PDB file of C-alpha atoms in Angstrom:
ATOM      1  CA  MET A   1     -18.249 -17.486  -2.509  1.00 66.00           C
ATOM      2  CA  ILE A   2     -14.473 -17.250  -2.831  1.00 79.00           C
ATOM      3  CA  THR A   3     -13.254 -13.785  -1.857  1.00 85.00           C
ATOM      4  CA  SER A   4      -9.887 -12.031  -1.817  1.00 88.00           C
ATOM      5  CA  VAL A   5      -9.951 -11.533   1.981  1.00 88.00           C
ATOM      6  CA  LEU A   6      -8.848 -14.331   4.312  1.00 89.00           C
ATOM      7  CA  SER A   7      -9.046 -14.482   8.103  1.00 84.00           C
ATOM      8  CA  PHE A   8      -8.062 -17.538  10.123  1.00 84.00           C
ATOM      9  CA  PRO A   9      -7.576 -16.824  13.871  1.00 79.00           C
ATOM     10  CA  ASP A  10      -6.729 -20.507  14.449  1.00 79.00           C
ATOM     11  CA  ARG A  11      -3.451 -21.707  12.884  1.00 73.00           C
ATOM     12  CA  GLY A  12      -4.755 -25.277  12.886  1.00 73.00           C
ATOM     13  CA  LYS A  13      -3.189 -28.584  13.886  1.00 86.00           C
ATOM     14  CA  TRP A  14      -0.566 -28.697  11.138  1.00 87.00           C
ATOM     15  CA  GLY A  15       3.179 -28.151  11.339  1.00 73.00           C
ATOM     16  CA  ASN A  16       5.424 -27.138  14.210  1.00 74.00           C
ATOM     17  CA  ASN A  17       3.524 -24.590  16.299  1.00 72.00           C
ATOM     18  CA  ARG A  18       6.772 -23.458  17.915  1.00 74.00           C
ATOM     19  CA  TRP A  19       8.224 -22.334  14.557  1.00 73.00           C
ATOM     20  CA  ARG A  20       8.273 -18.530  14.612  1.00 72.00           C
ATOM     21  CA  GLY A  21       6.377 -16.816  11.814  1.00 69.00           C
ATOM     22  CA  ASN A  22       4.326 -19.910  11.009  1.00 76.00           C
ATOM     23  CA  CYS A  23       1.461 -19.313   8.604  1.00 80.00           C
ATOM     24  CA  SER A  24      -1.961 -20.702   9.482  1.00 85.00           C
ATOM     25  CA  GLY A  25      -2.512 -24.073   7.865  1.00 88.00           C
ATOM     26  CA  TRP A  26      -5.983 -22.904   6.890  1.00 91.00           C
ATOM     27  CA  VAL A  27      -4.390 -20.613   4.293  1.00 91.00           C
ATOM     28  CA  TYR A  28      -2.969 -23.608   2.439  1.00 94.00           C
ATOM     29  CA  HIS A  29      -6.199 -25.524   2.993  1.00 94.00           C
ATOM     30  CA  HIS A  30      -8.017 -22.621   1.308  1.00 93.00           C
ATOM     31  CA  LEU A  31      -5.570 -22.585  -1.618  1.00 95.00           C
ATOM     32  CA  PHE A  32      -5.932 -26.339  -2.185  1.00 96.00           C
ATOM     33  CA  THR A  33      -9.707 -26.587  -1.764  1.00 95.00           C
ATOM     34  CA  GLU A  34     -11.045 -23.211  -2.917  1.00 94.00           C
ATOM     35  CA  VAL A  35      -8.496 -21.814  -5.392  1.00 95.00           C
ATOM     36  CA  ARG A  36      -7.038 -24.836  -7.185  1.00 95.00           C
ATOM     37  CA  ARG A  37      -6.268 -28.402  -6.235  1.00 97.00           C
ATOM     38  CA  PRO A  38      -2.771 -29.201  -7.542  1.00 97.00           C
ATOM     39  CA  LYS A  39      -1.548 -32.596  -8.682  1.00 97.00           C
ATOM     40  CA  LEU A  40       1.822 -31.724  -7.130  1.00 98.00           C
ATOM     41  CA  PHE A  41       2.507 -28.971  -4.588  1.00 98.00           C
ATOM     42  CA  VAL A  42       5.970 -27.606  -3.766  1.00 98.00           C
ATOM     43  CA  ASP A  43       7.003 -25.322  -0.906  1.00 97.00           C
ATOM     44  CA  PRO A  44      10.673 -24.235  -1.213  1.00 96.00           C
ATOM     45  CA  CYS A  45      10.575 -22.450   2.190  1.00 94.00           C
ATOM     46  CA  VAL A  46       8.728 -25.104   4.159  1.00 92.00           C
ATOM     47  CA  GLY A  47       9.850 -23.911   7.616  1.00 89.00           C
ATOM     48  CA  GLY A  48       7.934 -25.883  10.241  1.00 87.00           C
ATOM     49  CA  GLY A  49       6.221 -28.084   7.649  1.00 91.00           C
ATOM     50  CA  THR A  50       2.691 -26.689   7.808  1.00 93.00           C
ATOM     51  CA  SER A  51       1.986 -26.492   4.064  1.00 95.00           C
ATOM     52  CA  VAL A  52       3.163 -30.028   3.301  1.00 95.00           C
ATOM     53  CA  GLU A  53       1.177 -31.521   6.172  1.00 95.00           C
ATOM     54  CA  VAL A  54      -2.006 -29.841   4.926  1.00 96.00           C
ATOM     55  CA  ALA A  55      -1.372 -31.104   1.392  1.00 97.00           C
ATOM     56  CA  LYS A  56      -0.724 -34.668   2.507  1.00 96.00           C
ATOM     57  CA  GLU A  57      -3.860 -34.693   4.664  1.00 96.00           C
ATOM     58  CA  LEU A  58      -5.792 -33.765   1.516  1.00 97.00           C
ATOM     59  CA  GLN A  59      -3.920 -36.555  -0.327  1.00 97.00           C
ATOM     60  CA  ILE A  60      -2.067 -34.071  -2.523  1.00 98.00           C
ATOM     61  CA  PRO A  61       1.521 -35.106  -3.357  1.00 98.00           C
ATOM     62  CA  ALA A  62       3.826 -32.471  -1.870  1.00 98.00           C
ATOM     63  CA  VAL A  63       7.514 -31.625  -1.620  1.00 98.00           C
ATOM     64  CA  GLY A  64       8.878 -29.374   1.115  1.00 97.00           C
ATOM     65  CA  LEU A  65      12.395 -27.929   0.923  1.00 97.00           C
ATOM     66  CA  ASP A  66      14.239 -25.314   2.945  1.00 94.00           C
ATOM     67  CA  LEU A  67      17.631 -23.772   3.577  1.00 94.00           C
ATOM     68  CA  HIS A  68      17.758 -25.436   6.990  1.00 91.00           C
ATOM     69  CA  SER A  69      17.492 -28.862   5.316  1.00 93.00           C
ATOM     70  CA  GLY A  70      20.118 -28.131   2.651  1.00 94.00           C
ATOM     71  CA  PHE A  71      18.183 -26.592  -0.271  1.00 95.00           C
ATOM     72  CA  ASN A  72      19.284 -23.077  -1.304  1.00 94.00           C
ATOM     73  CA  LEU A  73      16.562 -21.291  -3.286  1.00 93.00           C
ATOM     74  CA  LEU A  74      19.048 -18.590  -4.312  1.00 90.00           C
ATOM     75  CA  LYS A  75      21.619 -20.988  -5.778  1.00 90.00           C
ATOM     76  CA  ASP A  76      19.999 -24.390  -6.422  1.00 91.00           C
ATOM     77  CA  SER A  77      17.548 -25.154  -9.234  1.00 91.00           C
ATOM     78  CA  LEU A  78      14.169 -25.852  -7.667  1.00 94.00           C
ATOM     79  CA  LEU A  79      13.080 -27.771 -10.767  1.00 94.00           C
ATOM     80  CA  ASP A  80      16.117 -30.053 -10.517  1.00 94.00           C
ATOM     81  CA  ALA A  81      15.586 -30.578  -6.793  1.00 96.00           C
ATOM     82  CA  VAL A  82      11.937 -31.620  -7.257  1.00 97.00           C
ATOM     83  CA  GLY A  83      12.593 -33.617 -10.425  1.00 96.00           C
ATOM     84  CA  GLN A  84       9.491 -32.495 -12.308  1.00 97.00           C
ATOM     85  CA  PRO A  85       7.397 -29.321 -12.756  1.00 96.00           C
ATOM     86  CA  ALA A  86       4.722 -28.742 -10.124  1.00 97.00           C
ATOM     87  CA  ASP A  87       1.159 -27.475 -10.533  1.00 96.00           C
ATOM     88  CA  MET A  88       1.518 -25.129  -7.562  1.00 98.00           C
ATOM     89  CA  VAL A  89       4.696 -23.675  -6.039  1.00 98.00           C
ATOM     90  CA  VAL A  90       4.079 -21.362  -3.086  1.00 97.00           C
ATOM     91  CA  SER A  91       6.696 -19.983  -0.707  1.00 96.00           C
ATOM     92  CA  HIS A  92       6.547 -18.100   2.575  1.00 93.00           C
ATOM     93  CA  PHE A  93       9.635 -15.888   2.719  1.00 89.00           C
ATOM     94  CA  PRO A  94      10.926 -14.213   5.884  1.00 85.00           C
ATOM     95  CA  TYR A  95       9.786 -10.599   6.001  1.00 83.00           C
ATOM     96  CA  HIS A  96      13.354  -9.325   5.663  1.00 89.00           C
ATOM     97  CA  ASP A  97      14.909  -9.357   9.162  1.00 83.00           C
ATOM     98  CA  MET A  98      11.667  -9.131  11.135  1.00 81.00           C
ATOM     99  CA  ILE A  99      12.420 -12.658  12.359  1.00 83.00           C
ATOM    100  CA  VAL A 100      15.996 -13.918  11.912  1.00 88.00           C
ATOM    101  CA  TYR A 101      16.034 -17.644  11.200  1.00 86.00           C
ATOM    102  CA  SER A 102      19.517 -19.099  10.621  1.00 88.00           C
ATOM    103  CA  GLY A 103      21.534 -18.880  13.817  1.00 87.00           C
ATOM    104  CA  ASP A 104      18.394 -18.197  15.849  1.00 88.00           C
ATOM    105  CA  VAL A 105      15.450 -20.434  14.963  1.00 88.00           C
ATOM    106  CA  TRP A 106      17.767 -23.062  13.458  1.00 84.00           C
ATOM    107  CA  GLY A 107      21.463 -23.892  12.961  1.00 88.00           C
ATOM    108  CA  GLN A 108      24.234 -21.409  12.245  1.00 93.00           C
ATOM    109  CA  PRO A 109      23.971 -18.020  10.432  1.00 93.00           C
ATOM    110  CA  HIS A 110      23.767 -18.572   6.663  1.00 93.00           C
ATOM    111  CA  PRO A 111      24.707 -15.897   4.071  1.00 92.00           C
ATOM    112  CA  ASP A 112      21.804 -16.901   1.772  1.00 91.00           C
ATOM    113  CA  ASP A 113      19.186 -16.686   4.493  1.00 91.00           C
ATOM    114  CA  LEU A 114      16.615 -14.109   3.310  1.00 91.00           C
ATOM    115  CA  SER A 115      16.207 -12.968   6.911  1.00 90.00           C
ATOM    116  CA  ARG A 116      19.893 -11.961   6.979  1.00 93.00           C
ATOM    117  CA  CYS A 117      19.915  -9.628   3.962  1.00 92.00           C
ATOM    118  CA  VAL A 118      22.079  -6.549   4.486  1.00 92.00           C
ATOM    119  CA  SER A 119      19.359  -4.135   3.359  1.00 90.00           C
ATOM    120  CA  VAL A 120      15.773  -3.913   2.166  1.00 89.00           C
ATOM    121  CA  GLU A 121      17.033  -3.576  -1.426  1.00 89.00           C
ATOM    122  CA  ASP A 122      19.124  -6.748  -0.999  1.00 90.00           C
ATOM    123  CA  PHE A 123      16.069  -8.595   0.324  1.00 91.00           C
ATOM    124  CA  ILE A 124      13.895  -7.492  -2.602  1.00 91.00           C
ATOM    125  CA  GLU A 125      16.527  -8.446  -5.195  1.00 88.00           C
ATOM    126  CA  LYS A 126      17.104 -11.886  -3.686  1.00 90.00           C
ATOM    127  CA  SER A 127      13.367 -12.486  -3.311  1.00 92.00           C
ATOM    128  CA  HIS A 128      12.954 -11.678  -7.005  1.00 90.00           C
ATOM    129  CA  LEU A 129      15.566 -14.299  -7.838  1.00 87.00           C
ATOM    130  CA  ALA A 130      13.745 -16.814  -5.630  1.00 91.00           C
ATOM    131  CA  LEU A 131      10.425 -16.119  -7.378  1.00 92.00           C
ATOM    132  CA  VAL A 132      12.024 -16.608 -10.802  1.00 88.00           C
ATOM    133  CA  ASN A 133      13.372 -19.947  -9.551  1.00 91.00           C
ATOM    134  CA  GLN A 134       9.851 -20.882  -8.432  1.00 94.00           C
ATOM    135  CA  ARG A 135       8.433 -19.908 -11.815  1.00 93.00           C
ATOM    136  CA  GLU A 136      10.903 -22.186 -13.580  1.00 90.00           C
ATOM    137  CA  ALA A 137       9.749 -25.091 -11.400  1.00 94.00           C
ATOM    138  CA  THR A 138       6.078 -24.474 -12.250  1.00 96.00           C
ATOM    139  CA  ALA A 139       4.342 -26.466 -14.968  1.00 96.00           C
ATOM    140  CA  PRO A 140       2.746 -24.512 -17.844  1.00 94.00           C
ATOM    141  CA  GLY A 141      -0.678 -23.388 -16.660  1.00 95.00           C
ATOM    142  CA  GLY A 142       0.320 -23.879 -13.018  1.00 97.00           C
ATOM    143  CA  LEU A 143       0.304 -21.369 -10.166  1.00 98.00           C
ATOM    144  CA  TYR A 144       3.347 -19.976  -8.386  1.00 97.00           C
ATOM    145  CA  GLY A 145       3.390 -17.419  -5.613  1.00 97.00           C
ATOM    146  CA  THR A 146       4.381 -16.330  -2.157  1.00 96.00           C
ATOM    147  CA  ILE A 147       2.998 -15.180   1.169  1.00 94.00           C
ATOM    148  CA  ILE A 148       4.512 -11.862   2.222  1.00 93.00           C
ATOM    149  CA  GLY A 149       3.853  -9.006   4.634  1.00 90.00           C
ATOM    150  CA  ASP A 150       4.872  -5.367   4.730  1.00 90.00           C
ATOM    151  CA  LEU A 151       7.475  -3.800   7.006  1.00 88.00           C
ATOM    152  CA  ARG A 152       7.620  -0.511   8.888  1.00 85.00           C
ATOM    153  CA  ARG A 153      11.129   0.443   9.974  1.00 81.00           C
ATOM    154  CA  GLN A 154      12.414   3.726  11.422  1.00 81.00           C
ATOM    155  CA  GLY A 155       9.527   5.739  10.034  1.00 80.00           C
ATOM    156  CA  ALA A 156       9.665   4.167   6.534  1.00 85.00           C
ATOM    157  CA  TYR A 157       7.051   1.795   5.133  1.00 89.00           C
ATOM    158  CA  TYR A 158       8.210  -0.986   2.801  1.00 89.00           C
ATOM    159  CA  SER A 159       5.528  -2.666   0.672  1.00 92.00           C
ATOM    160  CA  PHE A 160       7.230  -5.883  -0.404  1.00 92.00           C
ATOM    161  CA  GLN A 161       4.192  -7.160  -2.258  1.00 92.00           C
ATOM    162  CA  SER A 162       4.159  -4.133  -4.562  1.00 92.00           C
ATOM    163  CA  GLU A 163       7.872  -4.605  -5.276  1.00 91.00           C
ATOM    164  CA  PHE A 164       7.367  -8.277  -6.135  1.00 93.00           C
ATOM    165  CA  ILE A 165       4.408  -7.556  -8.405  1.00 92.00           C
ATOM    166  CA  ALA A 166       6.368  -4.850 -10.221  1.00 88.00           C
ATOM    167  CA  ARG A 167       9.265  -7.213 -10.930  1.00 86.00           C
ATOM    168  CA  MET A 168       7.427 -10.339 -12.096  1.00 89.00           C
ATOM    169  CA  PRO A 169       5.676 -10.669 -15.503  1.00 86.00           C
ATOM    170  CA  GLY A 170       2.690  -8.333 -15.356  1.00 84.00           C
ATOM    171  CA  ASN A 171       0.535 -10.513 -17.598  1.00 86.00           C
ATOM    172  CA  GLU A 172       0.930 -13.523 -15.288  1.00 92.00           C
ATOM    173  CA  LEU A 173      -0.464 -12.015 -12.061  1.00 95.00           C
ATOM    174  CA  LYS A 174      -3.590 -14.025 -11.225  1.00 96.00           C
ATOM    175  CA  ALA A 175      -4.691 -12.984  -7.735  1.00 95.00           C
ATOM    176  CA  VAL A 176      -3.786 -10.931  -4.688  1.00 96.00           C
ATOM    177  CA  LEU A 177      -5.359 -12.232  -1.483  1.00 95.00           C
ATOM    178  CA  ILE A 178      -5.379 -10.147   1.711  1.00 94.00           C
ATOM    179  CA  LYS A 179      -4.829 -12.220   4.845  1.00 89.00           C
ATOM    180  CA  ALA A 180      -5.585 -10.856   8.306  1.00 85.00           C
ATOM    181  CA  GLN A 181      -2.833 -11.474  10.867  1.00 79.00           C
ATOM    182  CA  HIS A 182      -3.701 -12.924  14.256  1.00 73.00           C
ATOM    183  CA  ASN A 183      -1.714 -13.578  17.435  1.00 66.00           C
ATOM    184  CA  VAL A 184       1.418 -11.813  16.206  1.00 59.00           C
ATOM    185  CA  GLN A 185       4.243 -10.775  18.513  1.00 53.00           C
ATOM    186  CA  SER A 186       3.648  -7.086  17.752  1.00 48.00           C
ATOM    187  CA  ASP A 187       0.309  -7.372  19.597  1.00 46.00           C
ATOM    188  CA  GLN A 188       2.348  -7.354  22.809  1.00 46.00           C
ATOM    189  CA  LYS A 189       4.140  -4.093  22.007  1.00 50.00           C
ATOM    190  CA  ASN A 190       3.054  -0.595  22.930  1.00 49.00           C
ATOM    191  CA  TYR A 191       3.732   1.763  20.034  1.00 49.00           C
ATOM    192  CA  GLY A 192       2.610   4.877  21.921  1.00 51.00           C
ATOM    193  CA  ARG A 193       2.204   7.810  19.553  1.00 55.00           C
ATOM    194  CA  MET A 194       3.153   5.941  16.407  1.00 56.00           C
ATOM    195  CA  GLY A 195       0.433   7.791  14.528  1.00 69.00           C
ATOM    196  CA  MET A 196       0.145   5.166  11.787  1.00 73.00           C
ATOM    197  CA  PRO A 197      -1.983   1.981  11.821  1.00 80.00           C
ATOM    198  CA  LYS A 198      -0.382  -1.197  13.085  1.00 82.00           C
ATOM    199  CA  ILE A 199       0.277  -3.673  10.257  1.00 83.00           C
ATOM    200  CA  MET A 200      -2.216  -6.496  10.706  1.00 84.00           C
ATOM    201  CA  HIS A 201      -2.330  -8.009   7.241  1.00 88.00           C
ATOM    202  CA  GLU A 202      -0.304 -10.095   4.822  1.00 90.00           C
ATOM    203  CA  TYR A 203      -0.657 -10.905   1.132  1.00 93.00           C
ATOM    204  CA  VAL A 204      -0.904 -14.128  -0.808  1.00 95.00           C
ATOM    205  CA  LEU A 205       0.386 -13.344  -4.306  1.00 97.00           C
ATOM    206  CA  LEU A 206      -0.406 -15.795  -7.092  1.00 97.00           C
ATOM    207  CA  TRP A 207       0.893 -15.803 -10.662  1.00 97.00           C
ATOM    208  CA  GLU A 208      -0.080 -18.248 -13.405  1.00 96.00           C
ATOM    209  CA  LYS A 209       2.580 -19.518 -15.772  1.00 94.00           C
ATOM    210  CA  PRO A 210       1.360 -19.384 -19.386  1.00 90.00           C
ATOM    211  CA  ALA A 211      -0.160 -22.640 -20.621  1.00 85.00           C
ATOM    212  CA  ARG A 212       2.142 -22.557 -23.644  1.00 73.00           C
ATOM    213  CA  VAL A 213       5.644 -21.463 -22.760  1.00 60.00           C
ATOM    214  CA  GLN A 214       7.732 -21.121 -25.897  1.00 54.00           C
ATOM    215  CA  VAL A 215      10.453 -18.809 -24.611  1.00 57.00           C
ATOM    216  CA  SER A 216      13.619 -19.617 -22.718  1.00 60.00           C
ATOM    217  CA  LEU A 217      14.461 -18.510 -19.189  1.00 63.00           C
ATOM    218  CA  LEU A 218      16.877 -15.993 -20.722  1.00 63.00           C
ATOM    219  CA  SER A 219      14.063 -14.502 -22.804  1.00 67.00           C
ATOM    220  CA  THR A 220      11.811 -14.350 -19.741  1.00 68.00           C
ATOM    221  CA  LEU A 221      14.499 -12.543 -17.744  1.00 67.00           C
ATOM    222  CA  ALA A 222      14.985 -10.136 -20.663  1.00 69.00           C
ATOM    223  CA  GLN A 223      11.233  -9.494 -20.674  1.00 70.00           C
ATOM    224  CA  MET A 224      11.323  -8.743 -16.934  1.00 72.00           C
ATOM    225  CA  ALA A 225      14.329  -6.439 -17.407  1.00 70.00           C
ATOM    226  CA  ASN A 226      12.499  -4.593 -20.194  1.00 70.00           C
ATOM    227  CA  GLN A 227       9.438  -4.271 -17.959  1.00 68.00           C
ATOM    228  CA  ALA A 228      11.604  -2.831 -15.181  1.00 67.00           C
ATOM    229  CA  ASN A 229      13.283  -0.432 -17.601  1.00 64.00           C
ATOM    230  CA  ASN A 230       9.909   0.787 -18.885  1.00 64.00           C
ATOM    231  CA  ARG A 231       8.807   1.390 -15.307  1.00 66.00           C
ATOM    232  CA  LEU A 232      11.990   3.350 -14.608  1.00 62.00           C
ATOM    233  CA  GLN A 233      11.546   5.436 -17.773  1.00 66.00           C
ATOM    234  CA  SER A 234       7.967   6.177 -16.801  1.00 65.00           C
ATOM    235  CA  THR A 235       9.096   7.314 -13.352  1.00 76.00           C
ATOM    236  CA  TRP A 236      11.669   9.706 -14.835  1.00 84.00           C
ATOM    237  CA  ARG A 237       9.025  11.141 -17.202  1.00 86.00           C
ATOM    238  CA  VAL A 238       6.827  11.906 -14.210  1.00 84.00           C
ATOM    239  CA  VAL A 239       9.743  13.519 -12.342  1.00 86.00           C
ATOM    240  CA  VAL A 240      10.698  15.755 -15.277  1.00 90.00           C
ATOM    241  CA  LYS A 241       7.122  16.685 -16.107  1.00 88.00           C
ATOM    242  CA  GLU A 242       6.376  17.570 -12.479  1.00 86.00           C
ATOM    243  CA  ALA A 243       9.480  19.769 -12.431  1.00 87.00           C
ATOM    244  CA  LEU A 244       8.341  21.619 -15.571  1.00 91.00           C
ATOM    245  CA  ILE A 245       4.844  22.088 -14.159  1.00 85.00           C
ATOM    246  CA  ALA A 246       6.334  23.549 -10.974  1.00 84.00           C
ATOM    247  CA  LEU A 247       8.386  25.945 -13.123  1.00 90.00           C
ATOM    248  CA  GLY A 248       5.301  27.247 -14.914  1.00 89.00           C
ATOM    249  CA  GLY A 249       5.224  24.786 -17.798  1.00 90.00           C
ATOM    250  CA  GLU A 250       8.563  25.666 -19.390  1.00 91.00           C
ATOM    251  CA  ALA A 251      12.134  26.342 -18.331  1.00 94.00           C
ATOM    252  CA  ASP A 252      15.796  26.396 -19.280  1.00 93.00           C
ATOM    253  CA  LEU A 253      17.776  23.238 -18.638  1.00 95.00           C
ATOM    254  CA  SER A 254      19.654  24.860 -15.765  1.00 94.00           C
ATOM    255  CA  GLU A 255      16.383  25.672 -13.996  1.00 94.00           C
ATOM    256  CA  LEU A 256      15.061  22.207 -14.721  1.00 94.00           C
ATOM    257  CA  TYR A 257      18.181  20.541 -13.328  1.00 93.00           C
ATOM    258  CA  ALA A 258      17.899  22.544 -10.113  1.00 92.00           C
ATOM    259  CA  ARG A 259      14.229  21.637  -9.703  1.00 89.00           C
ATOM    260  CA  VAL A 260      14.773  17.923 -10.367  1.00 89.00           C
ATOM    261  CA  GLU A 261      17.725  17.815  -7.975  1.00 89.00           C
ATOM    262  CA  GLY A 262      15.602  19.313  -5.236  1.00 85.00           C
ATOM    263  CA  SER A 263      12.399  17.339  -5.809  1.00 81.00           C
ATOM    264  CA  ALA A 264      13.856  13.910  -6.633  1.00 78.00           C
ATOM    265  CA  ALA A 265      16.981  13.834  -4.468  1.00 77.00           C
ATOM    266  CA  SER A 266      16.847  10.063  -3.882  1.00 71.00           C
ATOM    267  CA  LYS A 267      16.742   9.271  -7.607  1.00 73.00           C
ATOM    268  CA  VAL A 268      19.478  11.794  -8.365  1.00 81.00           C
ATOM    269  CA  SER A 269      21.738  10.341  -5.675  1.00 80.00           C
ATOM    270  CA  ARG A 270      21.503   6.869  -7.265  1.00 77.00           C
ATOM    271  CA  ASN A 271      22.395   8.065 -10.779  1.00 81.00           C
ATOM    272  CA  ASP A 272      25.713   9.819 -11.454  1.00 86.00           C
ATOM    273  CA  ASN A 273      24.476  10.679 -14.955  1.00 89.00           C
ATOM    274  CA  TRP A 274      21.082  12.002 -13.932  1.00 91.00           C
ATOM    275  CA  LYS A 275      21.408  15.175 -16.005  1.00 93.00           C
ATOM    276  CA  ALA A 276      21.937  13.047 -19.110  1.00 92.00           C
ATOM    277  CA  LYS A 277      18.862  11.042 -18.076  1.00 90.00           C
ATOM    278  CA  VAL A 278      16.817  14.253 -17.881  1.00 93.00           C
ATOM    279  CA  ARG A 279      17.960  15.242 -21.382  1.00 94.00           C
ATOM    280  CA  GLN A 280      17.192  11.745 -22.672  1.00 92.00           C
ATOM    281  CA  VAL A 281      13.670  11.906 -21.245  1.00 91.00           C
ATOM    282  CA  LEU A 282      13.103  15.287 -22.887  1.00 94.00           C
ATOM    283  CA  THR A 283      14.342  14.246 -26.323  1.00 93.00           C
ATOM    284  CA  THR A 284      12.757  10.784 -26.508  1.00 91.00           C
ATOM    285  CA  ASN A 285       9.229  11.777 -25.458  1.00 89.00           C
ATOM    286  CA  PRO A 286       8.041  14.322 -28.057  1.00 91.00           C
ATOM    287  CA  GLU A 287       4.424  13.676 -27.125  1.00 90.00           C
ATOM    288  CA  VAL A 288       5.193  14.969 -23.615  1.00 89.00           C
ATOM    289  CA  PHE A 289       7.971  17.566 -24.055  1.00 93.00           C
ATOM    290  CA  ALA A 290       8.769  20.146 -26.739  1.00 94.00           C
ATOM    291  CA  GLN A 291      11.937  22.188 -27.283  1.00 94.00           C
ATOM    292  CA  THR A 292      11.238  25.860 -28.006  1.00 93.00           C
ATOM    293  CA  GLN A 293      14.871  26.834 -28.513  1.00 92.00           C
ATOM    294  CA  SER A 294      18.290  25.494 -27.651  1.00 92.00           C
ATOM    295  CA  GLY A 295      18.337  24.493 -23.988  1.00 91.00           C
ATOM    296  CA  HIS A 296      14.717  25.578 -23.375  1.00 94.00           C
ATOM    297  CA  TRP A 297      11.876  23.090 -22.928  1.00 95.00           C
ATOM    298  CA  LYS A 298       8.137  23.122 -22.287  1.00 93.00           C
ATOM    299  CA  ILE A 299       5.314  20.646 -21.834  1.00 90.00           C
ATOM    300  CA  ALA A 300       3.986  19.692 -25.279  1.00 88.00           C
ATOM    301  CA  ALA A 301       0.540  20.926 -26.197  1.00 76.00           C
TER     302      ALA A 301
END
């Protein structure tokens, strides 16, 4: 039975075993033999070559590209580089700067190296762009995806997989596989009184491109932007409603502003017009909020 949990203690014979962050070849073997056998497989972040070697052993035509060999997933068209759409396009991004590749594992530092992003937000935005590039190189009905882990840094936990899922077309998500990590460098570290569980898992995220694609890339990007905007609007509704609940179910705008500023400081700090956003949320969601008099609002019955 195919399950959503994978565990492969042995990385296998494939690829360069000295390449840091190498994924077990058995993961790709599982994708090709248990999930779907592609007619053409593409890995735009091939690293030490593991995925392509597994594919070729199974007599699956495969193309492996990477920044270290001259292909830039953030600037070059993957479809143009391959020359034809592929049935499966799966990447294995760096997990932000957990392992720095250009200038360390290979060559000189490169500004488009995902392991050299200036911040977590920069990494997420560039990874989104890379996934859109992968989607464009996928044949209708084909699978595209990535292997990604989470990151704990200075007391904060960053769930990259949830960020990726939120940004890509929601109706195309096909599967989320949980992969146990083995023989990682963090096993050698003593975290003392960290208090939180050590991260020992990764995700294999798979989306399926619609069998009949009748919209342009621009339309797809607009759809993703609309999806992101809806998510943002939903978040602000929750913030404002929580503030009203904390104030007893109704309040003047001045009281509401003070509560929102205190309870959602991070969102407020990123939006110079946050008070206008609060008013917009109140006036455009009559099923959630009701105005009792000028400048006074309550949760709608």
